[in-house]
Each structure stands twice: as C-alpha cells, then as structure tokens.
Short mmCIF file of C-alpha atoms and ligand atoms in Angstrom, two decimals:
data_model
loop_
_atom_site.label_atom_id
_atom_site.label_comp_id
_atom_site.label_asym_id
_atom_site.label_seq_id
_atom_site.Cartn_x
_atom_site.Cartn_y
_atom_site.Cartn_z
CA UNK A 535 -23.67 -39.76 7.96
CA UNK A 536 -20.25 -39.51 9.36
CA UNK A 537 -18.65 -36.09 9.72
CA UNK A 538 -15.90 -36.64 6.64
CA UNK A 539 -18.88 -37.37 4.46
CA UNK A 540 -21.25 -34.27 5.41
CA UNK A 541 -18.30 -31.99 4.85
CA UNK A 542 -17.74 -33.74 1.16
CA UNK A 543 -21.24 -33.59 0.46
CA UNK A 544 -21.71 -30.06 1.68
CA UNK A 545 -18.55 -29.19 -1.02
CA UNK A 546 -20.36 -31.08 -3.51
CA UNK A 547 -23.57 -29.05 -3.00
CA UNK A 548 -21.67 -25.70 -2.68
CA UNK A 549 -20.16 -26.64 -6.07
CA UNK A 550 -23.34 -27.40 -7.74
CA UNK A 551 -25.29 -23.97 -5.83
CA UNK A 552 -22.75 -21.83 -7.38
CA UNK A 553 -22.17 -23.68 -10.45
CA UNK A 554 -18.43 -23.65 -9.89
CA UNK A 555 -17.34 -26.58 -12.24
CA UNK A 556 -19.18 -28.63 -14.50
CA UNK A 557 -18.30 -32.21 -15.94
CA UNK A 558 -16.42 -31.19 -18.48
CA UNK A 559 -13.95 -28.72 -16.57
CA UNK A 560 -10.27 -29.26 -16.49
CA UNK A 561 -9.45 -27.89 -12.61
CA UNK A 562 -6.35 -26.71 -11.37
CA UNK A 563 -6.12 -26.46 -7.69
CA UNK A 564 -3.68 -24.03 -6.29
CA UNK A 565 -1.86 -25.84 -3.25
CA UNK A 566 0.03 -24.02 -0.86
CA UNK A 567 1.00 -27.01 1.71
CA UNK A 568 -1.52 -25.50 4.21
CA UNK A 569 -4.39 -27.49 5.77
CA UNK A 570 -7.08 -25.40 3.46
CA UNK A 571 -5.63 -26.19 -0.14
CA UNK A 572 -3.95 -29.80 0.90
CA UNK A 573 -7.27 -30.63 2.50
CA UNK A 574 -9.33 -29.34 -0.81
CA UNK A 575 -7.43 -31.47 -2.84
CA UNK A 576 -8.22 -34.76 -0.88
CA UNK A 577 -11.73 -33.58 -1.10
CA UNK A 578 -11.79 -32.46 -4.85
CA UNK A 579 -9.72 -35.73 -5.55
CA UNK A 580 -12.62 -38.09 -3.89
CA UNK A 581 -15.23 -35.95 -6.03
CA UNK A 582 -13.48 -36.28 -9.24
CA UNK A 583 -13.75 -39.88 -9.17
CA UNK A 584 -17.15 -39.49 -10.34
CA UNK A 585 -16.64 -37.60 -12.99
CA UNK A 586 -13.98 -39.79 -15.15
CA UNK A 587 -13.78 -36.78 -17.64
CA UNK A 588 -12.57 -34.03 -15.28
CA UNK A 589 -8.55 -33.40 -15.34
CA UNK A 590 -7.22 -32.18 -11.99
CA UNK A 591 -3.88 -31.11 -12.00
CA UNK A 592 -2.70 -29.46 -8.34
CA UNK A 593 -0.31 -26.24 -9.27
CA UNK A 594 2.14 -24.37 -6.64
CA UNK A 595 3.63 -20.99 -6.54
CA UNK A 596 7.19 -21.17 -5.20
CA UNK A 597 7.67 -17.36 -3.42
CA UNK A 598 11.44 -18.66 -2.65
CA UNK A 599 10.87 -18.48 0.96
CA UNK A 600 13.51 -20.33 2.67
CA UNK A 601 12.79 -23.06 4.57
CA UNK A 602 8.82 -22.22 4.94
CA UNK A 603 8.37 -22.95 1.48
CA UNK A 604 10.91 -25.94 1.26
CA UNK A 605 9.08 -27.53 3.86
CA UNK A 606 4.96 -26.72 2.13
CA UNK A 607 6.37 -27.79 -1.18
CA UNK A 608 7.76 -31.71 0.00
CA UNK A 609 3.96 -31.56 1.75
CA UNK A 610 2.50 -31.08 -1.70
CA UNK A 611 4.13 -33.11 -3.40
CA UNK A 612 4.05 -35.96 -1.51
CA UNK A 613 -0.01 -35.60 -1.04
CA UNK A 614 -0.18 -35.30 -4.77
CA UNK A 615 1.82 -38.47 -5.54
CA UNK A 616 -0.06 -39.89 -2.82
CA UNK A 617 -2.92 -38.95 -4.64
CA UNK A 618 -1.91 -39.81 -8.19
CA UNK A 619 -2.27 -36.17 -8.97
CA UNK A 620 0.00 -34.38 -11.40
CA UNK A 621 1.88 -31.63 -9.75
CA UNK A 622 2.78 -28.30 -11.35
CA UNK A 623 4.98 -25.72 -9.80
CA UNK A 624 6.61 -22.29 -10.87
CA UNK A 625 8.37 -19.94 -8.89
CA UNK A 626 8.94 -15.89 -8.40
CA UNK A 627 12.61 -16.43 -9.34
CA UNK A 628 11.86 -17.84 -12.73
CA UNK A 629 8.80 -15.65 -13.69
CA UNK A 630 9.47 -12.29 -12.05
CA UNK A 631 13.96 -12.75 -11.81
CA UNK A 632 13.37 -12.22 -8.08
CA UNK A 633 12.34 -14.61 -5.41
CA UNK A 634 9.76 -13.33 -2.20
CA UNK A 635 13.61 -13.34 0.42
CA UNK A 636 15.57 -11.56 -2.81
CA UNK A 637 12.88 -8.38 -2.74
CA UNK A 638 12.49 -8.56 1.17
CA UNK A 639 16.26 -7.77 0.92
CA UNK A 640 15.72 -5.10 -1.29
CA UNK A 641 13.08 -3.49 0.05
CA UNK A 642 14.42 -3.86 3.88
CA UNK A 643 18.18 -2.41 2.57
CA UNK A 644 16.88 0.78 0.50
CA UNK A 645 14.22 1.85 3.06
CA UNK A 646 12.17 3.10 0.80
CA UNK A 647 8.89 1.60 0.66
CA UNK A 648 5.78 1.07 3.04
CA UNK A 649 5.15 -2.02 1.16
CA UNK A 650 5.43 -5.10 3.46
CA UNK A 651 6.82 -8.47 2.03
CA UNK A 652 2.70 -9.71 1.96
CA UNK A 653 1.99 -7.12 -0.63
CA UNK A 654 4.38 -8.17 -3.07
CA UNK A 655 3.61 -11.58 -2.31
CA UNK A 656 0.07 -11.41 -2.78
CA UNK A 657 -0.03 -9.35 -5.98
CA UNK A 658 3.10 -11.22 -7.55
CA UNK A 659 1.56 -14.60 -6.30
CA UNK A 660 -1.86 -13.93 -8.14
CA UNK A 661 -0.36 -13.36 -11.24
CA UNK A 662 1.79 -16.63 -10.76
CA UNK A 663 -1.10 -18.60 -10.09
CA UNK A 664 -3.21 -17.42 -12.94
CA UNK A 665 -0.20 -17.86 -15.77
CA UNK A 666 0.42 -21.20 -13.97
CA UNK A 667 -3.71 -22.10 -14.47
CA UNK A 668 -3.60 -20.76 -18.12
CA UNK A 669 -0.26 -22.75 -19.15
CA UNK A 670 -1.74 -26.02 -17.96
CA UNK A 671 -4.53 -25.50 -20.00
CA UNK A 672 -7.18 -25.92 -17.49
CA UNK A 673 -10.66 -24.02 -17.60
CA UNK A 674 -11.21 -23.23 -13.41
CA UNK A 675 -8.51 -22.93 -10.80
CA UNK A 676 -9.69 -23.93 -7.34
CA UNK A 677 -8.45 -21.88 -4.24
CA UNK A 678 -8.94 -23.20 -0.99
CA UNK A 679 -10.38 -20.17 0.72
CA UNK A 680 -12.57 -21.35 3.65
CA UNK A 681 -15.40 -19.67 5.52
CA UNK A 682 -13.27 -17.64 7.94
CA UNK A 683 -11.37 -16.53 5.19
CA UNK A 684 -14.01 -15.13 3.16
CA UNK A 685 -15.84 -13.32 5.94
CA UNK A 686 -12.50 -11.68 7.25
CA UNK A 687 -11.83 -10.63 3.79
CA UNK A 688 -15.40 -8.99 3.55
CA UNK A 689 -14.12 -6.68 6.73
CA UNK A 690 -11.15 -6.32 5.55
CA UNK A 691 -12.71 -4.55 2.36
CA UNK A 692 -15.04 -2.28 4.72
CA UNK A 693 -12.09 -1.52 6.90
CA UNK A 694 -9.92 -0.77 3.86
CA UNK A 695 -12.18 2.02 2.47
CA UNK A 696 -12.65 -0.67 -0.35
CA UNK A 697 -16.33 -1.58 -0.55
CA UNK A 698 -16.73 -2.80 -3.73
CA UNK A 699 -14.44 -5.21 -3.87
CA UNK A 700 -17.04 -6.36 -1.84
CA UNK A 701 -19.45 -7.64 -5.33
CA UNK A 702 -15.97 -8.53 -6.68
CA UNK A 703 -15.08 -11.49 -4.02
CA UNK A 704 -17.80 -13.83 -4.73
CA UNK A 705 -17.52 -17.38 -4.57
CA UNK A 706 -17.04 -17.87 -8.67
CA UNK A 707 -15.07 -14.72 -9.61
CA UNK A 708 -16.23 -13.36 -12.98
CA UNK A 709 -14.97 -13.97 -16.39
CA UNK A 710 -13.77 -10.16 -17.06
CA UNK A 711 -11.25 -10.76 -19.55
CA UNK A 712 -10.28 -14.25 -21.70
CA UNK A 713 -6.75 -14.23 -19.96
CA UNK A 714 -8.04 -14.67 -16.56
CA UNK A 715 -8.76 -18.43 -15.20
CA UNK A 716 -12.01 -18.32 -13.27
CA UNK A 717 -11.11 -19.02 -9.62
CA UNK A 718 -13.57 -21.00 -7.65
CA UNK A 719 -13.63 -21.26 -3.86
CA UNK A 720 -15.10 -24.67 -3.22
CA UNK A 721 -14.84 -24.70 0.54
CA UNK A 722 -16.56 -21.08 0.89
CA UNK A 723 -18.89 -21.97 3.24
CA UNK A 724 -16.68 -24.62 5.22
CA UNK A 725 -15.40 -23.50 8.71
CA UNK A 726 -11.82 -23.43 8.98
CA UNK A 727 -12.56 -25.64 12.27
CA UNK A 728 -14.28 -28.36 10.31
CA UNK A 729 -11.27 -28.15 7.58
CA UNK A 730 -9.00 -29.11 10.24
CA UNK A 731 -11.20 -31.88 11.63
CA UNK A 732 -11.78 -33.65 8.41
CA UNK A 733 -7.44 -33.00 8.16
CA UNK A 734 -6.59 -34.80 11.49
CA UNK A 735 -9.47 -37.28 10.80
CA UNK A 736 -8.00 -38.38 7.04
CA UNK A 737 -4.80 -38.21 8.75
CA UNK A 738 -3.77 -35.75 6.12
CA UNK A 739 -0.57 -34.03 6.57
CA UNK A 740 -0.07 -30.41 5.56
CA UNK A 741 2.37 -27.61 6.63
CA UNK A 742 1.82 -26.67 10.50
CA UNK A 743 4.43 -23.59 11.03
CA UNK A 744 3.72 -19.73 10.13
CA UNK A 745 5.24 -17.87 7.32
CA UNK A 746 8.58 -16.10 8.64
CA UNK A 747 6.84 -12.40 7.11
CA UNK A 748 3.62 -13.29 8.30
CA UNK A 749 2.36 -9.67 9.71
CA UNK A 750 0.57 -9.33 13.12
CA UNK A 751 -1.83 -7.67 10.72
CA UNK A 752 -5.33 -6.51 11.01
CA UNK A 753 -6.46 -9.57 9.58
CA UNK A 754 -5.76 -10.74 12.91
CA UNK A 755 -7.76 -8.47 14.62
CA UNK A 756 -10.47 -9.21 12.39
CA UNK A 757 -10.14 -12.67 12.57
CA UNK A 758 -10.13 -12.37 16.59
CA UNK A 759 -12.89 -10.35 16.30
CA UNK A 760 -14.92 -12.39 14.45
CA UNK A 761 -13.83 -15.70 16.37
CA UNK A 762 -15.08 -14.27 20.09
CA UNK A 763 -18.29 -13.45 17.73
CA UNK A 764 -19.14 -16.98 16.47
CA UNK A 765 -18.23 -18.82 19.54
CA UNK A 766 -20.61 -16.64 21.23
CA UNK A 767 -23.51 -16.47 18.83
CA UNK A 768 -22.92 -19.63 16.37
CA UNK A 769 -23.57 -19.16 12.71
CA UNK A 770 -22.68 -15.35 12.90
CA UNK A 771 -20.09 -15.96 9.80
CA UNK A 772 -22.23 -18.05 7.34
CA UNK A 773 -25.14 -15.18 8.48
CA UNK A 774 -22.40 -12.38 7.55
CA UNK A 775 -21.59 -14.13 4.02
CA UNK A 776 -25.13 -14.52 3.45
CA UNK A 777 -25.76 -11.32 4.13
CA UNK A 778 -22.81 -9.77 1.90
CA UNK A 779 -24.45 -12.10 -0.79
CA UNK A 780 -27.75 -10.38 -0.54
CA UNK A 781 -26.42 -7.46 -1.08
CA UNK A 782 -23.42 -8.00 -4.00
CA UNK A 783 -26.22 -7.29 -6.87
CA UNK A 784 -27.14 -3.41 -5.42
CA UNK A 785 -23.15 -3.27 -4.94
CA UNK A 786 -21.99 -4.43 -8.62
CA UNK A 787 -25.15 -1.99 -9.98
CA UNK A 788 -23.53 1.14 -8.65
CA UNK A 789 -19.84 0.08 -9.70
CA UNK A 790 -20.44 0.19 -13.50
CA UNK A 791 -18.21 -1.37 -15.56
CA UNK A 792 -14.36 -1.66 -15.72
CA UNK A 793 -12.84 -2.12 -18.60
CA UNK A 794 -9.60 -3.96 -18.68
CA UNK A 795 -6.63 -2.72 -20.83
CA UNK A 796 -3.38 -5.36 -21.85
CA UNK A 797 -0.14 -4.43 -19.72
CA UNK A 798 2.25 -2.51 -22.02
CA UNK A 799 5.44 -4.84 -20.83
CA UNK A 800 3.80 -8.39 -20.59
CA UNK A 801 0.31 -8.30 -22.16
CA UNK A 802 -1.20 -9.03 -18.75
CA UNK A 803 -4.99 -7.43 -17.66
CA UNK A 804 -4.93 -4.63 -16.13
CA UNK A 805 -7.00 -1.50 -15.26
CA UNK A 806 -4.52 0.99 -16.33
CA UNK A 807 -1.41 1.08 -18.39
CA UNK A 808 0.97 -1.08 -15.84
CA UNK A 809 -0.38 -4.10 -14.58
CA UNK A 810 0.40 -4.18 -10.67
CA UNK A 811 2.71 -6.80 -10.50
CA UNK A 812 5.22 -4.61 -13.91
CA UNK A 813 5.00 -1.49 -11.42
CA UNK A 814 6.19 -3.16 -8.26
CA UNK A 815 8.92 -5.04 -10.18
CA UNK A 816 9.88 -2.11 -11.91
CA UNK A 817 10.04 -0.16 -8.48
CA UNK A 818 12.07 -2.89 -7.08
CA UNK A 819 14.27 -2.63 -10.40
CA UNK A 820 15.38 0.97 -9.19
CA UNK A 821 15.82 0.64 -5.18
FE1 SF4 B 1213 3.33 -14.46 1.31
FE2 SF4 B 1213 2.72 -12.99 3.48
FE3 SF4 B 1213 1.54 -15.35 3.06
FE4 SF4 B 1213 4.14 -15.24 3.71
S1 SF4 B 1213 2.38 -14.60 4.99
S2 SF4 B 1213 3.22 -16.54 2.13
S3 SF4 B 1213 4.77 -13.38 2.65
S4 SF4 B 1213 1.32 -13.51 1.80
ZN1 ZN B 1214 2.41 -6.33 -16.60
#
C-alpha cells in the first residue's frame, strides 16, 4: 500500500478505535491554514465519500492577526472550494468587540498583565470554535491535533503542576455539558512528520510562516526534547501516549466530578461564576 493510503487508513482505524464519529455525524473541522488541519480536511474529505450521509462543513476562527491570518484564511478557503467544502468563518472582532492585534495593543500599552497574546488567544479561540461548531449545527468538531502535539501537551500538563488535565485530553473529549461540541482529534496518533509527507505528496498547500506572537515557549523545549528522544529511540511518543492512556482511568477516579455552572454574562459553561473568556474580556475592558 502506498504511503498516502496507510496514513488514510490508519485515520480511518483511529476513528473507528475511539469511536470518534459515526455515520450519521454532521463534522465540523476547525481549519487554521496550517499543514495539520488543511491536511485533515483532505483526509476527512476522501473518507466522507463513503459515507454519503455525513455533512462536513470546515469552520475558521479569524484572531485578526494581520497579515498571518490574511494569508491562512485565502489557504482555507481556497482548499475548501477546491474541495467542494462549505466554509464557515467568525472572528474575535465580531464575537468578543476586540480582535487578537486590538488586545495585544492593550495589554502591551497598560503594562499590566503577565498574560501573553497566546493566552488570550487560546482561551478566546476555544470558545470561538465551539459557538462556531454549535451554530452550524454539527454534532463533532474535528481538530487537527497530531501525535507530537498530543504528547507535548501531556508534558506540558506535568510541567504545569496540572496533572489532571492529563484524563481530560483524551482523544474524544467528554460530553460534560449539552453546550459543548465534542472535539475529536482524528490524526492523534499521526506523526507530525508523516502529516507533512502526505502534504507535499498531495501537493496540498497550507500556510508555511510562524505566527508574529508565537512565544519561544516551553512548548519548544518540550517539543525539542521530545524530538532528540524519538529520533534516538523510535516510537518513544506513540509509547508515551499509550502509556498516558493506561493510566487516564486511575487519573479521572481520583478527580471526582466537576460540575459545570452557566456564565452569568453569556450563558457559556463554566466552572465558576465567570467563564474564562467574560473575565479576560472584562479585564481587558478596564486596562
Ligand atoms: Fe494564537 Fe499564539 Fe497561535 Fe499566534 S501562536 S495563533 S497568538 S495561540
Ligand atoms: Zn462568559
């Protein structure tokens, strides 16, 4: 079997292990422009052709980054026409009043915060993606986390003080409350090298350059870590996620339940009173 086709098939069988869509699924893919999601979507596209019943809709979060996110968006959308598949898209500005450059300005001028841009972009980015999922009616949204991802993630957790977020990250997220789309991370156990192979083999194009906030974080370190660790001892990340999975059921047991409250200013899930996203914006209200 050529190479193309082993990676589809092993997506097909990590779908079916985890039980991450069924036939009757409407999916929403979350497409950034970057070789992970773009790439998913060619894959998830060639899948769906099976399944004539299945509605797969690609959705993407505008941060209002100039120029990076100018440049991922025309990637998207011209794979998705390419593809015949409908293209959704909201951004910070119209959801939050705020795009990602607007709070970096904010935040940089008042000095005031330890936050880095990536913070608000990842909390305020979930929530985008989720109300995006939920407002076009789908039942899973698809992220195109890859192996690498997941395992840095896992250290990232342990390094973070955070281990149970640990049984939290699994490949299927659970169903905690009825406004949350499950997310589903098809390509969990792909390498991010053979993403990029089947990429430049499908002649696929997707965005090549680095977000201007990107952080010389310790995701890096991790990542560098882990990379001098696989090329030396092959199979040390699917090992590591294997491992993890082993021991997610002794991790949930100890973490109890948590139950999940509505967000007294927009009705969103949340832990406490304030969802995450209401506090940062109304912190970024008052700089
Ligand atoms: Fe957002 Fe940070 Fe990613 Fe840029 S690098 S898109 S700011 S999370
Ligand atoms: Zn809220």
């Amino acid at each position: 079997m050529c190479f193309c086709k082993t990676l589809e098939d092993k997506v097909r069988k990590t779908i079916s292990k985890y039980e991450m869509l069924s036939q009757t699924d409407n999916v929403m893919v979350g497409v950034s422009g970057g070789k992970d999601s773009i790439t998913l979507l060619h894959v998830l596209s060639k899948i769906e052709k099976g399944f004539p019943g299945v509605r797969l809709v690609a959705g993407t979060v505008d941060e209002g980054i100039r120029d990076y996110r100018d440049e991922a968006l025309k990637i998207a959308k011209g794979n998705c026409k390419k593809l015949g598949v409908e293209h959704v898209v909201v951004s910070f500005k119209d959801l939050f009043g705020y795009s990602l450059d607007e709070i970096v300005g904010l935040i940089r001028k008042s000095g005031k915060t330890a936050l880095t841009p990536c913070s608000y972009c990842g909390v305020l980015r979930r929530k985008a993606l989720n109300s995006m999922a939920r407002d076009a009616g789908v039942s899973k949204l698809v992220v195109g986390h890859n192996l690498d991802d997941e395992t840095q993630t896992m250290f990232l957790n342990i390094v973070h003080g955070d281990p149970l977020r640990l049984a939290r990250a699994k490949p299927v997220l659970d169903v905690v409350h009825p406004l949350l789309v499950p997310r589903v991370k098809p390509f969990c156990l792909v390498p991010e090298k053979e993403v990029i192979m089947y990429a430049y083999l499908k002649g696929i194009e997707f965005q090549c350059i680095d977000c201007p906030y990107a952080e010389a974080a310790l995701r890096n370190d991790i990542r560098s870590m882990l990379n001098r660790m696989e090329l030396k001892h092959a199979g040390t990340l699917y090992t590591i996620c294997s491992s993890i999975e082993k021991l997610r059921p002794a991790i949930a047991a100890s973490m109890g339940d948590v139950k999940l409250n509505n967000c007294k200013l927009c009705g969103e899930p949340t832990a406490g009173d304030l969802c995450r996203p209401c506090q940062m914006l109304e912190e970024i209200r008052v700089l």
